[in-house]
Coordinates of C-alpha atoms in Angstrom, one line a residue:
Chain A
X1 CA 26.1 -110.6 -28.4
X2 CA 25.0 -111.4 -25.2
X3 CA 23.4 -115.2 -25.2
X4 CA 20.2 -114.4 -23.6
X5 CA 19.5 -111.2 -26.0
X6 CA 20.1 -113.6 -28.9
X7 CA 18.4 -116.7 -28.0
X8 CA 15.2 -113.8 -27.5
X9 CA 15.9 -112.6 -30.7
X10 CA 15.9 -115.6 -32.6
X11 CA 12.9 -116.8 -30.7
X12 CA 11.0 -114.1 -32.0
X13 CA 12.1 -114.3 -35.3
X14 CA 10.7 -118.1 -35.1
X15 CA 7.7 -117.0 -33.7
X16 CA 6.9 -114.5 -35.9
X17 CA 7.3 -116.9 -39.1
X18 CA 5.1 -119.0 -37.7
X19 CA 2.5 -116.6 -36.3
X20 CA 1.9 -115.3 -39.5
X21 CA 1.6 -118.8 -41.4
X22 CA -0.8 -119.5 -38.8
X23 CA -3.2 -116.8 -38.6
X24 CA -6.4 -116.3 -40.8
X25 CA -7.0 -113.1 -39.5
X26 CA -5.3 -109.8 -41.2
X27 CA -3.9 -108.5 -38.2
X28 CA -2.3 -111.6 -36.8
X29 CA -0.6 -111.6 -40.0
X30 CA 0.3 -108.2 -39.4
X31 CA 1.8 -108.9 -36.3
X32 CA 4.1 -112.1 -37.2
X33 CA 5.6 -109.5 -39.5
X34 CA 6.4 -106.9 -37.6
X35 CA 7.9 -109.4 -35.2
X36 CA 10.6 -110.8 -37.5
X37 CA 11.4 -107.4 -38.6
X38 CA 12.0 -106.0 -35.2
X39 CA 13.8 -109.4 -34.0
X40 CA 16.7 -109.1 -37.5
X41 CA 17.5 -105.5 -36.3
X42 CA 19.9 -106.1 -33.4
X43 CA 21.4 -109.0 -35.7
X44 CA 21.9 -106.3 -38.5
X45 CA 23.4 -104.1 -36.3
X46 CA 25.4 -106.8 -33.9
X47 CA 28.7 -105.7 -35.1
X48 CA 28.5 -101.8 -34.8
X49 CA 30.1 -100.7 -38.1
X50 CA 28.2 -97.8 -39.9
X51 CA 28.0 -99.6 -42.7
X52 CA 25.8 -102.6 -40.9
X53 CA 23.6 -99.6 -38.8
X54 CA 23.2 -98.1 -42.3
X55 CA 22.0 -101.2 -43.6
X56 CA 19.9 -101.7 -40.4
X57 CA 18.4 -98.8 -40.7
X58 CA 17.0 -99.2 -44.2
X59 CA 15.6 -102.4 -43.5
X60 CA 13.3 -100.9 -40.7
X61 CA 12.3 -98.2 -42.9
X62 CA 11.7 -100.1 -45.6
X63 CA 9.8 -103.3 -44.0
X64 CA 7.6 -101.2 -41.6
X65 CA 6.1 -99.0 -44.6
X66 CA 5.1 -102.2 -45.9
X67 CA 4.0 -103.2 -42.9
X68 CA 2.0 -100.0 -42.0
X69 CA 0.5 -100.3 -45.9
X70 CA -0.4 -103.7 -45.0
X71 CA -2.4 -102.5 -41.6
X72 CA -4.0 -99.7 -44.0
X73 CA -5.1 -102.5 -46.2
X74 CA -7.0 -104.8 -44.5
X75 CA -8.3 -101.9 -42.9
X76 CA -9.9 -100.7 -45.6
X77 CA -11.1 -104.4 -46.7
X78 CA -12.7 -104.6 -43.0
X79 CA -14.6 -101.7 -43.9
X80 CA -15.2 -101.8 -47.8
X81 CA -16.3 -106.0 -46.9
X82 CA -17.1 -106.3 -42.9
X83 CA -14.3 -108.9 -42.2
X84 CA -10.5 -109.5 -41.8
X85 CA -10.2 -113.0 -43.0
X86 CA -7.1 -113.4 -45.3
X87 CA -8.3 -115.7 -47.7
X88 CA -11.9 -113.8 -48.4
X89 CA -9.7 -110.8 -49.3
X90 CA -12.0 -110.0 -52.9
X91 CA -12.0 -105.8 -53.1
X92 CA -9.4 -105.1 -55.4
X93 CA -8.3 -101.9 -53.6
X94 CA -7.1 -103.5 -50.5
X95 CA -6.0 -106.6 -52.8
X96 CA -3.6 -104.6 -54.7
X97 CA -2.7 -102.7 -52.2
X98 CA -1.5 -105.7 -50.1
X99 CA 0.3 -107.3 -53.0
X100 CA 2.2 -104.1 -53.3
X101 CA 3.0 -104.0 -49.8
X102 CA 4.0 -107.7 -49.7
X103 CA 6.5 -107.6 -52.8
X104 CA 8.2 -104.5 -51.0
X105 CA 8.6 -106.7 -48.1
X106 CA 10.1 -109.5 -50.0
X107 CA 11.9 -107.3 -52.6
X108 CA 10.4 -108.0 -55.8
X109 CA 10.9 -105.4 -59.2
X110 CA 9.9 -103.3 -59.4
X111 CA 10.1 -102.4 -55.5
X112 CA 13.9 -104.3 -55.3
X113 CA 16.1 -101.4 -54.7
X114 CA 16.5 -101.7 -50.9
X115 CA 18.2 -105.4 -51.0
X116 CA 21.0 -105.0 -52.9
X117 CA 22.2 -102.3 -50.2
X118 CA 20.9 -103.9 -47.5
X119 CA 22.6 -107.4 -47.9
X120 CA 26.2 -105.7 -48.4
X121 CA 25.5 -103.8 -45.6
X122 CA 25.4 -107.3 -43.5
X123 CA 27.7 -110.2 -42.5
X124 CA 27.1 -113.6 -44.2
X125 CA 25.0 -115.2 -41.9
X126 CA 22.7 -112.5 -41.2
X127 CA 22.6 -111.9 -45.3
X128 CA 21.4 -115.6 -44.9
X129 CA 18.2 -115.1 -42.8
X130 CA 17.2 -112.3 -45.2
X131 CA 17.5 -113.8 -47.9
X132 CA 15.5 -117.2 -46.7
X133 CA 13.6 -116.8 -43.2
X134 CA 12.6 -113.7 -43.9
X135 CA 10.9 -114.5 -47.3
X136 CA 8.8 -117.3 -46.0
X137 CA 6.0 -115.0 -43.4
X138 CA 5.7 -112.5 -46.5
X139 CA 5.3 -115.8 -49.7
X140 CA 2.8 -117.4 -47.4
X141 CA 0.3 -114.5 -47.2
X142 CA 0.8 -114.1 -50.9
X143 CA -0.2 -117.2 -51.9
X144 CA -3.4 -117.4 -49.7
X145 CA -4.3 -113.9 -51.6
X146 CA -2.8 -114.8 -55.1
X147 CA -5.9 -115.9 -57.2
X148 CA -7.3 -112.2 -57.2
X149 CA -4.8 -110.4 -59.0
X150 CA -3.4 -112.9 -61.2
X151 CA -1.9 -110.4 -63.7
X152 CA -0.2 -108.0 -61.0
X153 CA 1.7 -111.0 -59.6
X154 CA 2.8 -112.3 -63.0
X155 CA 3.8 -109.1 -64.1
X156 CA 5.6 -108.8 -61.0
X157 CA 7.9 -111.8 -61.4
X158 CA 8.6 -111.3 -64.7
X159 CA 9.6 -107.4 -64.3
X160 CA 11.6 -109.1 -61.3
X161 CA 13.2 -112.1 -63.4
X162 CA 14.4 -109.2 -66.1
X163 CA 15.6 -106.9 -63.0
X164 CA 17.4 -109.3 -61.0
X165 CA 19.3 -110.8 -64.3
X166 CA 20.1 -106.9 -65.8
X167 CA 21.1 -105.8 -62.0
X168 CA 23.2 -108.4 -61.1
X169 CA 25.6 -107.9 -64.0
X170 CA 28.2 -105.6 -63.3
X171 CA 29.3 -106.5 -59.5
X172 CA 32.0 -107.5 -58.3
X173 CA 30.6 -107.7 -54.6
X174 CA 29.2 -111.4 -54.1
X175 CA 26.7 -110.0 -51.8
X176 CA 25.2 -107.6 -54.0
X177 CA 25.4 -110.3 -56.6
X178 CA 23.0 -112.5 -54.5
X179 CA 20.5 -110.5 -53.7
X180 CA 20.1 -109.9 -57.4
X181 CA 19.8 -113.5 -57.9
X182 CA 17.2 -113.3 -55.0
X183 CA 14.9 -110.8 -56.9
X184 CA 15.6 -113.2 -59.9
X185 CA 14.1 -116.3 -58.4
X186 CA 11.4 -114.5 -56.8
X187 CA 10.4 -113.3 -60.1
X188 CA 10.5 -117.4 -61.1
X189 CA 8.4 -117.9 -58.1
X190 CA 5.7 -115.4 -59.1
X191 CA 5.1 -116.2 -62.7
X192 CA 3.7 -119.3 -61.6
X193 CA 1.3 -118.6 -58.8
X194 CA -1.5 -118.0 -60.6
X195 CA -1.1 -121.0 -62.0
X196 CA 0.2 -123.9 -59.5
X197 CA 1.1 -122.7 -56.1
X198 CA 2.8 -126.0 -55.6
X199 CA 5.6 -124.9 -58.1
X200 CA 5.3 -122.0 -56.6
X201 CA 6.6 -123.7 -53.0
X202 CA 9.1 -125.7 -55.0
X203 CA 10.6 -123.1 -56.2
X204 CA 11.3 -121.4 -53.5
X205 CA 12.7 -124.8 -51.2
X206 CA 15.5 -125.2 -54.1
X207 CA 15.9 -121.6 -53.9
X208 CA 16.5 -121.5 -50.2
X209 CA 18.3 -124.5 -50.5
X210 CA 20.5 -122.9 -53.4
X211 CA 21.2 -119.9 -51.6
X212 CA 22.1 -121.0 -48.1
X213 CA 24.5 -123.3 -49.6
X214 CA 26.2 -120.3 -51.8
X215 CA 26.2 -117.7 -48.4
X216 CA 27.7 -121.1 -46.5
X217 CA 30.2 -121.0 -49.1
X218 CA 31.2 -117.1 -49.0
X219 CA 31.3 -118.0 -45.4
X220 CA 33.8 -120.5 -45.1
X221 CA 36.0 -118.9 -47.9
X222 CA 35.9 -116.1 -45.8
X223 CA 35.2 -114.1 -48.8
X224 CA 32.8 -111.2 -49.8
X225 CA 34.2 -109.8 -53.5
X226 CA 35.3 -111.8 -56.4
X227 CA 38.9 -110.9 -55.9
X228 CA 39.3 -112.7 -52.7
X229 CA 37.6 -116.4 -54.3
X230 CA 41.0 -116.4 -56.3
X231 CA 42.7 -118.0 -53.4
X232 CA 40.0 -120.4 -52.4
X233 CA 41.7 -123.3 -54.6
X234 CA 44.8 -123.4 -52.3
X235 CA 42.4 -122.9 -48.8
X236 CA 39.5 -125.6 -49.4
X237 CA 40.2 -127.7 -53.0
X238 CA 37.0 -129.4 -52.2
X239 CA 34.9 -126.3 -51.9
X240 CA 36.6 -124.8 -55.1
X241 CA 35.4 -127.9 -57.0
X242 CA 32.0 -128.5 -55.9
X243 CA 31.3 -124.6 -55.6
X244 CA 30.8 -123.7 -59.4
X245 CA 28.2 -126.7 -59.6
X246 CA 26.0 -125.2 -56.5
X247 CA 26.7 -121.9 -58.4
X248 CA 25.2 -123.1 -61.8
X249 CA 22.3 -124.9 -59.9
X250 CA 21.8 -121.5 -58.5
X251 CA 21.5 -120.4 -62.6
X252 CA 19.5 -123.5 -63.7
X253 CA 21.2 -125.4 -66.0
X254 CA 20.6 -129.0 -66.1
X255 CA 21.3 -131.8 -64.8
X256 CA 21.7 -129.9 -61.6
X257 CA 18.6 -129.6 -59.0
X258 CA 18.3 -126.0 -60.1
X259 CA 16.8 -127.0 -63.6
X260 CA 14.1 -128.9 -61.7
X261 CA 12.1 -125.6 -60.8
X262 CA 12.7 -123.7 -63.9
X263 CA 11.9 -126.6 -65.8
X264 CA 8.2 -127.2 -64.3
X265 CA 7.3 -123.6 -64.4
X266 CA 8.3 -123.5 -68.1
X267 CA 6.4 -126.8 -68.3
X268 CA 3.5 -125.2 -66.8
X269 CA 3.5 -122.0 -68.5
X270 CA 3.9 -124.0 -72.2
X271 CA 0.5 -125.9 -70.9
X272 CA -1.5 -122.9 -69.9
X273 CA -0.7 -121.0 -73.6
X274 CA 1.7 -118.4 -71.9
X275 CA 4.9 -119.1 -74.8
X276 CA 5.8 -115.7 -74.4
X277 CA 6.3 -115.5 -71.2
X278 CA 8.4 -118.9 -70.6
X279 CA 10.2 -117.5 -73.2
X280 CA 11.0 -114.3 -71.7
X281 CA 11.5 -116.1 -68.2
X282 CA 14.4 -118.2 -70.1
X283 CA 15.6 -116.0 -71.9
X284 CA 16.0 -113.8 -68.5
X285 CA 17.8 -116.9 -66.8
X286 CA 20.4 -116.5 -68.9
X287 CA 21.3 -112.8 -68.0
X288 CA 21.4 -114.2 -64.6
X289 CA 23.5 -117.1 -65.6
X290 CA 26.2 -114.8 -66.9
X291 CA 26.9 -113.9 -63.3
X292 CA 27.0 -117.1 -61.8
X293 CA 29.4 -118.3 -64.7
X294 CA 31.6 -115.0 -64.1
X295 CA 31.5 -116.0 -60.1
X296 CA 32.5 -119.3 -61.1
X297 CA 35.1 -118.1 -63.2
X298 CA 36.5 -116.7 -60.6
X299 CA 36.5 -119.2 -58.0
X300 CA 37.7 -122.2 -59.5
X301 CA 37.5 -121.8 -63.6
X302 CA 40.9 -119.6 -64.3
X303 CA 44.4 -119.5 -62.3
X304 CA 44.4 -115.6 -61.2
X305 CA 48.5 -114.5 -61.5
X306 CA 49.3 -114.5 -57.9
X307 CA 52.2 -116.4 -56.0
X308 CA 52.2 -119.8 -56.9
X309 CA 51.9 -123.5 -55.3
X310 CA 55.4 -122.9 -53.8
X311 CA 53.6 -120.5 -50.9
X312 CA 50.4 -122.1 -49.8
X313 CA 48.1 -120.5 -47.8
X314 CA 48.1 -122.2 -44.1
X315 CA 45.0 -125.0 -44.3
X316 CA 43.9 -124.3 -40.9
X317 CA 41.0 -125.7 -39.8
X318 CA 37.6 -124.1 -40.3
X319 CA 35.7 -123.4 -36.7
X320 CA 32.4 -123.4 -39.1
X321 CA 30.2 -126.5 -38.7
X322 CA 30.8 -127.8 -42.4
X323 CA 27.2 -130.3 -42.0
X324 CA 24.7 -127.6 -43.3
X325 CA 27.1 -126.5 -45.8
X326 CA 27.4 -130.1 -46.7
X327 CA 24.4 -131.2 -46.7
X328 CA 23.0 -128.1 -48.8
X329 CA 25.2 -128.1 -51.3
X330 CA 24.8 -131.9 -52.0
X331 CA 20.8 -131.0 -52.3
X332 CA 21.9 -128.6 -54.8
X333 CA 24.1 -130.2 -56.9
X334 CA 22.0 -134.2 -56.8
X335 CA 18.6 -133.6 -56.8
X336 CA 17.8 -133.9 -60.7
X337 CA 17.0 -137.6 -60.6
X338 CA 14.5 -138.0 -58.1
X339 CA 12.4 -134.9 -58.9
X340 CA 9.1 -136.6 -58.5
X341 CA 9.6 -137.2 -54.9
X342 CA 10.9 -133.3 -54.7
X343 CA 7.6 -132.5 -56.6
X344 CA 5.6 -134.8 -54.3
X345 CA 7.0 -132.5 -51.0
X346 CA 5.2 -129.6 -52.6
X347 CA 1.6 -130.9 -54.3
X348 CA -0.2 -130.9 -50.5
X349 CA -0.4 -127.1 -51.3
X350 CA -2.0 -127.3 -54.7
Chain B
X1 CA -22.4 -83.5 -32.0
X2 CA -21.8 -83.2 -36.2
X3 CA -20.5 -80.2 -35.6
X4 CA -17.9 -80.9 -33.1
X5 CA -17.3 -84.0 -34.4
X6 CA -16.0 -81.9 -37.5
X7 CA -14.2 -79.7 -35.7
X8 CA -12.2 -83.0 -33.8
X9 CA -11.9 -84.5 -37.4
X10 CA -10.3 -81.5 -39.2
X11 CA -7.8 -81.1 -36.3
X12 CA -6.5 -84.7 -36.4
X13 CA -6.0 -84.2 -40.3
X14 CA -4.1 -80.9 -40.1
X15 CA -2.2 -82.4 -37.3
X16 CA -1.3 -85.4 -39.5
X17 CA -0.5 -83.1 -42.2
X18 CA 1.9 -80.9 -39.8
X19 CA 3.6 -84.2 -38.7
X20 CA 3.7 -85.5 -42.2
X21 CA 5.5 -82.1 -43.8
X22 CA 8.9 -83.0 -42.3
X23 CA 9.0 -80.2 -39.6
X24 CA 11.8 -80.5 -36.7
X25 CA 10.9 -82.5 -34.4
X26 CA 9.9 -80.2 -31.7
X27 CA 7.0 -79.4 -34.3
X28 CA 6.4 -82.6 -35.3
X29 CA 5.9 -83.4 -31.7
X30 CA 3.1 -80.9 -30.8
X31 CA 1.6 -82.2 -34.0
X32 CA 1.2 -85.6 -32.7
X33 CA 0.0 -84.2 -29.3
X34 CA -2.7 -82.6 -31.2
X35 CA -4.0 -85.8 -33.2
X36 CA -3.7 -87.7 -30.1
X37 CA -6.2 -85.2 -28.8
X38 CA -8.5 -84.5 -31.0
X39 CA -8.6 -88.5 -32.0
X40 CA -9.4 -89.1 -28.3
X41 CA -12.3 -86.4 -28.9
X42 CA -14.0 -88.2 -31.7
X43 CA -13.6 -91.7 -29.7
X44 CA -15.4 -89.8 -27.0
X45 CA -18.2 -88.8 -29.3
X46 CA -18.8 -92.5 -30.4
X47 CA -19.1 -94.1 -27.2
X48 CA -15.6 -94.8 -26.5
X49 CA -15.1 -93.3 -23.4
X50 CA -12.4 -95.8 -21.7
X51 CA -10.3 -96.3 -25.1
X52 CA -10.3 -92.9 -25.2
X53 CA -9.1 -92.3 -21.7
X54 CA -6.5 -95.1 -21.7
X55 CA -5.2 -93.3 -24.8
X56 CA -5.2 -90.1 -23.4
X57 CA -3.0 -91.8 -20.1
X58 CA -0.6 -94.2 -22.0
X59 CA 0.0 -92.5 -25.4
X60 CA -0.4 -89.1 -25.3
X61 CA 1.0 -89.0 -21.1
X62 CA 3.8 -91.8 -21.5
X63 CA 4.8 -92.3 -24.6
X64 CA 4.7 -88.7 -26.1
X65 CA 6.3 -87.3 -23.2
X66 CA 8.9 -89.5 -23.2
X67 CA 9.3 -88.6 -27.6
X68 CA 9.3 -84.9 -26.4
X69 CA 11.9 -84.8 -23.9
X70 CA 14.1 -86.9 -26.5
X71 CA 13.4 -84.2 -28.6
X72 CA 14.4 -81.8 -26.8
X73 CA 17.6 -83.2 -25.7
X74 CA 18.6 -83.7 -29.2
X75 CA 18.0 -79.9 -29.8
X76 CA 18.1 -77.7 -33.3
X77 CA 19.5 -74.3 -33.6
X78 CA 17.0 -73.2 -36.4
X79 CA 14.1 -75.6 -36.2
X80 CA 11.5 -75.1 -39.3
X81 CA 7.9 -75.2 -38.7
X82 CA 5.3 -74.2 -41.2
X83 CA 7.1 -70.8 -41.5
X84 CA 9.6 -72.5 -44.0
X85 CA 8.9 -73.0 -47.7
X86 CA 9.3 -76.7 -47.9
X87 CA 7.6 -77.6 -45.4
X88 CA 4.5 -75.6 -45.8
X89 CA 4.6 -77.0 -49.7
X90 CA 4.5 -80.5 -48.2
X91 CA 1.6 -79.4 -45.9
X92 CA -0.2 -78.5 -48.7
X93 CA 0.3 -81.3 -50.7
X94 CA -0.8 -83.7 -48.0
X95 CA -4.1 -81.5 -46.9
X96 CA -4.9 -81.8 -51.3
X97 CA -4.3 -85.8 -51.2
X98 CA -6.7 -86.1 -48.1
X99 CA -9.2 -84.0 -50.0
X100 CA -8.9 -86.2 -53.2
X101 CA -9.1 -89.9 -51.3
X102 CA -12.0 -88.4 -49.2
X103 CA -13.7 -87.3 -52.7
X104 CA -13.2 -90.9 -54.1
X105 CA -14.2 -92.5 -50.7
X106 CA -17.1 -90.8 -50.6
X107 CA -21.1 -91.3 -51.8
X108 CA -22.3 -95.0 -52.2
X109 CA -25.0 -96.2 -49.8
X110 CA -23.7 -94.3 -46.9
X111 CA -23.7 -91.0 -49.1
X112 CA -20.7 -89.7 -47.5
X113 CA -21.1 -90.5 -43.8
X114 CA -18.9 -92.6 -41.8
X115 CA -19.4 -95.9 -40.1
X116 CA -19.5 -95.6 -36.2
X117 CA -18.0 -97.6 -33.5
X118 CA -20.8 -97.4 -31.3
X119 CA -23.6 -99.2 -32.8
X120 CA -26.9 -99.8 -31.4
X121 CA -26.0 -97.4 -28.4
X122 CA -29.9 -96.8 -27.0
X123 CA -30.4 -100.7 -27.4
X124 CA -27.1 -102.5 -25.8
X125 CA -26.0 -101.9 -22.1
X126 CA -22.4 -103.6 -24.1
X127 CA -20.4 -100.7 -24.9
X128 CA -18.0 -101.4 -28.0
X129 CA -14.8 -100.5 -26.4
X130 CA -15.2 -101.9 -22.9
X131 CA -16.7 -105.0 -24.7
X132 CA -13.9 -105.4 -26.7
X133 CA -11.3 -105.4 -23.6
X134 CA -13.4 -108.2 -22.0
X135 CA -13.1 -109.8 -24.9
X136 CA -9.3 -109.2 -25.3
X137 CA -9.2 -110.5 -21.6
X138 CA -11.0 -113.8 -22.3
X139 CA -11.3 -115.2 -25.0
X140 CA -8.3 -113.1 -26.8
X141 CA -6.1 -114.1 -23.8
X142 CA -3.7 -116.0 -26.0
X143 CA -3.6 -113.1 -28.4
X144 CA -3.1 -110.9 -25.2
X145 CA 0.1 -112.5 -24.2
X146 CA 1.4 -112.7 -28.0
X147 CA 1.0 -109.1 -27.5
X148 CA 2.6 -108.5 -24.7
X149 CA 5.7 -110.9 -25.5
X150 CA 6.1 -108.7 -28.2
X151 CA 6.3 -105.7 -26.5
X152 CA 8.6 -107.5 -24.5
X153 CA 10.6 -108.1 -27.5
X154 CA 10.9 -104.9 -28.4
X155 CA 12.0 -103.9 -24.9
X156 CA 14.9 -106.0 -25.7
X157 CA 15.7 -104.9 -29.3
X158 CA 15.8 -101.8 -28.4
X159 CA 18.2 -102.4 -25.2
X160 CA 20.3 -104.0 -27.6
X161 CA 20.3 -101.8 -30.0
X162 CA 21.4 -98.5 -27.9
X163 CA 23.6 -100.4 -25.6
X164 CA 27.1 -99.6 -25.0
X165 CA 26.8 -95.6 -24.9
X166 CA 29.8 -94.0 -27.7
X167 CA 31.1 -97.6 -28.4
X168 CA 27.7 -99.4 -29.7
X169 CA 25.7 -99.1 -32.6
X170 CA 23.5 -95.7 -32.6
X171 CA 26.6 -93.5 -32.0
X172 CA 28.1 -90.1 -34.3
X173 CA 30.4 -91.0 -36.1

């Protein structure tokens, strides 16, 4: 793409991020939004294959519906309550209606459907700044509005946990497999908010974290389906090793830095008398961990019958810059032991 | 003034409706025309003359226009207005939903009547609308150039997205 069109386009999409965690007033929020999602479409579409306009097209569909519910909204709070300031948002008609609007933007359950089509539709990188940049703008308005409808959200992110673990079972597209495991952690993220919006936050730092280290990954293997990880231990050993650990952060087990938010919601939840709930929200994990294990399987933890040792790929080297790739998959394999400092970067929100 | 008021009101909701019920887009078109109209009306009758009028000029006579033509270059063989059964089902259905919210928006202390924009018209030589530009002119200056970098933005997206004629993005394929 043309330099100066994408240096633009980014631009915008920074500025609408942080327009909208700036603003107090509903239509400044409004309009960060609708900046980020008019900046991602000329990236969606960059590379002019139906599939990626498809893809393109749903996105603007999708996001400005949401957007134009949002407008309708605080609309009707400005009328029903006089003002437009986010955080003294108390009718619950323009509340829930907000909250609605919001989890179709980010692509919670049960309003999900769009992202698994969307993120196959797209290359890696782009699949990347969905799944992370373009979460943040949305989360932010929804935990300044978040103490009025406590049960929507929490029955939000637990419909989402179960959706994202059942949906991501049967793929064999790793794309389609994370955006699953995107609704699933945004379900982890909203179970929580009613509660501690600092776990909240930290949940969704490891999850960004987690997941731009697993798109990094898919990136450099040059792989989007499960078939084509079979070669990956002959192309990068390194990557093959360390990948099933980034992988089963990505599903929570301990003592990778994955655990860290599952175990402080659960933690949380067990303190504020919810049992159930953590226990469904665990349970849930492990639907989701079945496909990270079955990814993992594939990548590094069986020999697929192909031509053996004696015909080696070529190791040429990688033109990707391998520091963010490094760097987050070491934040997502090591972070366990020093969780209090991790906890500390998120308590400023409480 | 109710009266005509009413009149402007019912227009832009049957308009909405029209381009709501998934016409062709020819139809769809002269239904936007007419709630740009009869929305410029009802600004008119509260005290909104210059919205109004910049409406009237940048909306309805550049943008609209420019939506029509498109339209027309991208031309049906059997475009369906109301005449055709689905969409006059859909027309229907939307004209009931606007019936329903207006029944539950209604009564309370206002007891059915609807806020205006123009308030304390006798007493104030500051109109709402031509307030509100000064405003957006002064002290909404940063706001104002947000705004227009986003057009701007746009502009570009939208460059990009329809360049390269049968070999970019938007072509049949």
């Amino acid at each position: 793409m043309n330099p100066y069109v994408l240096s633009i386009l980014l631009m915008g999409l920074g500025l609408g991020t942080t327009v909208t965690f700036a603003s107090s007033h509903w239509l400044l929020a409004w309009m960060g939004l609708e900046m980020n999602t008019l900046a991602i479409l000329p990236l969606m579409a960059q590379h002019h294959h139906p599939r990626a306009v498809e893809a393109a097209t749903k996105y603007f569909l999708i996001q400005s519906a949401a957007a134009a519910t949002i407008l309708f909204a605080s609309s009707t709070n400005a009328w029903l309550s006089g003002q437009w300031d986010i955080q003294h948002i108390t009718h619950p008609l323009p509340t829930v209606m907000i909250t609605i609007a919001l989890s179709l933007k980010l692509g919670l359950a049960p309003l999900h459907a769009w992202l698994p089509e969307v993120v196959q539709g797209l290359d890696l990188t782009t699949g990347l700044v969905l799944s992370t940049w373009q979460k943040l703008a949305p989360f932010a308005l929804l935990l300044q509005i978040s103490p009025e409808i406590p049960l929507l959200i929490t029955s939000l992110g637990l419909i989402s946990m179960l959706a994202g673990g059942w949906g991501g079972l049967n793929h064999t597209q790793l794309r389609k497999v994370l955006a699953y495991s995107s609704v699933a952690h945004l379900g982890w993220m909203m179970v929580v908010m009613q509660f501690s919006t600092s776990l909240t936050a930290l949940a969704l730092l490891m999850y960004v974290i987690m997941t731009t280290s697993a798109f990094l990954t898919f990136k450099l293997l040059k792989s989007t389906d499960m078939n084509s990880l079979a070669m990956s231990w002959a192309k990068t050993p390194s990557v093959t090793a360390l990948a099933p650990m980034m992988l089963l952060s990505l599903g929570g087990l301990p003592p990778l830095s994955g655990f860290l938010p599952k175990w402080l919601i659960i933690q949380e939840l067990t303190k504020q008398e919810l049992g159930l709930v953590a226990t469904v929200a665990a349970l849930s994990a492990l639907l989701s961990l079945f496909f990270y294990l079955r990814v993992c399987y594939c990548l590094t933890f069986t020999s697929s019958p192909n031509n053996l040792a004696g015909v080696a790929p070529w190791r040429l080297e990688s033109k990707q810059i391998s520091l963010p790739l490094a760097t987050s998959t070491s934040l997502s394999i090591l972070l366990l032991p020093i969780s209090p400092a991790i906890l500390s970067l998120t308590l400023p929100l409480f | 003034m109710v009266y005509m008021t009413y009149l402007l009101l019912i227009g832009l909701v049957l308009g909405l409706a029209a381009v709501a019920s998934n016409p062709s887009p020819y139809f769809a078109a002269l239904g936007l025309v007419t709630v740009a109209g009869m929305s410029c009306g009802i600004l008119v009758g509260y005290g909104g003359s210059f919205l109004s009028l910049i409406l009237f000029l940048i909306y309805l006579g550049g943008m609209l226009v420019v939506f029509a033509y498109s339209a027309a270059l991208a031309s049906e063989p059997y475009p369906e207005g109301w005449g055709s059964w689905p969409v006059s089902t859909l027309m229907l259905a939307y004209v009931l939903l606007v019936v329903c919210v207006s029944v539950f928006f209604s009564g309370g202390w206002f007891e059915g009547s609807w806020v205006t924009v123009d308030e304390f018209s006798e007493f104030a030589l500051f109109r709402g609308d031509s307030g509100g530009i000064a405003l957006m002119y002064s002290s909404g200056g940063g706001i104002l150039m947000l705004g227009g970098w986003v057009l701007l933005l746009t502009l570009f997206v939208v460059l990009e997205l329809t360049r390269g004629l049968s070999r970019g993005t938007l072509r049949a394929v």
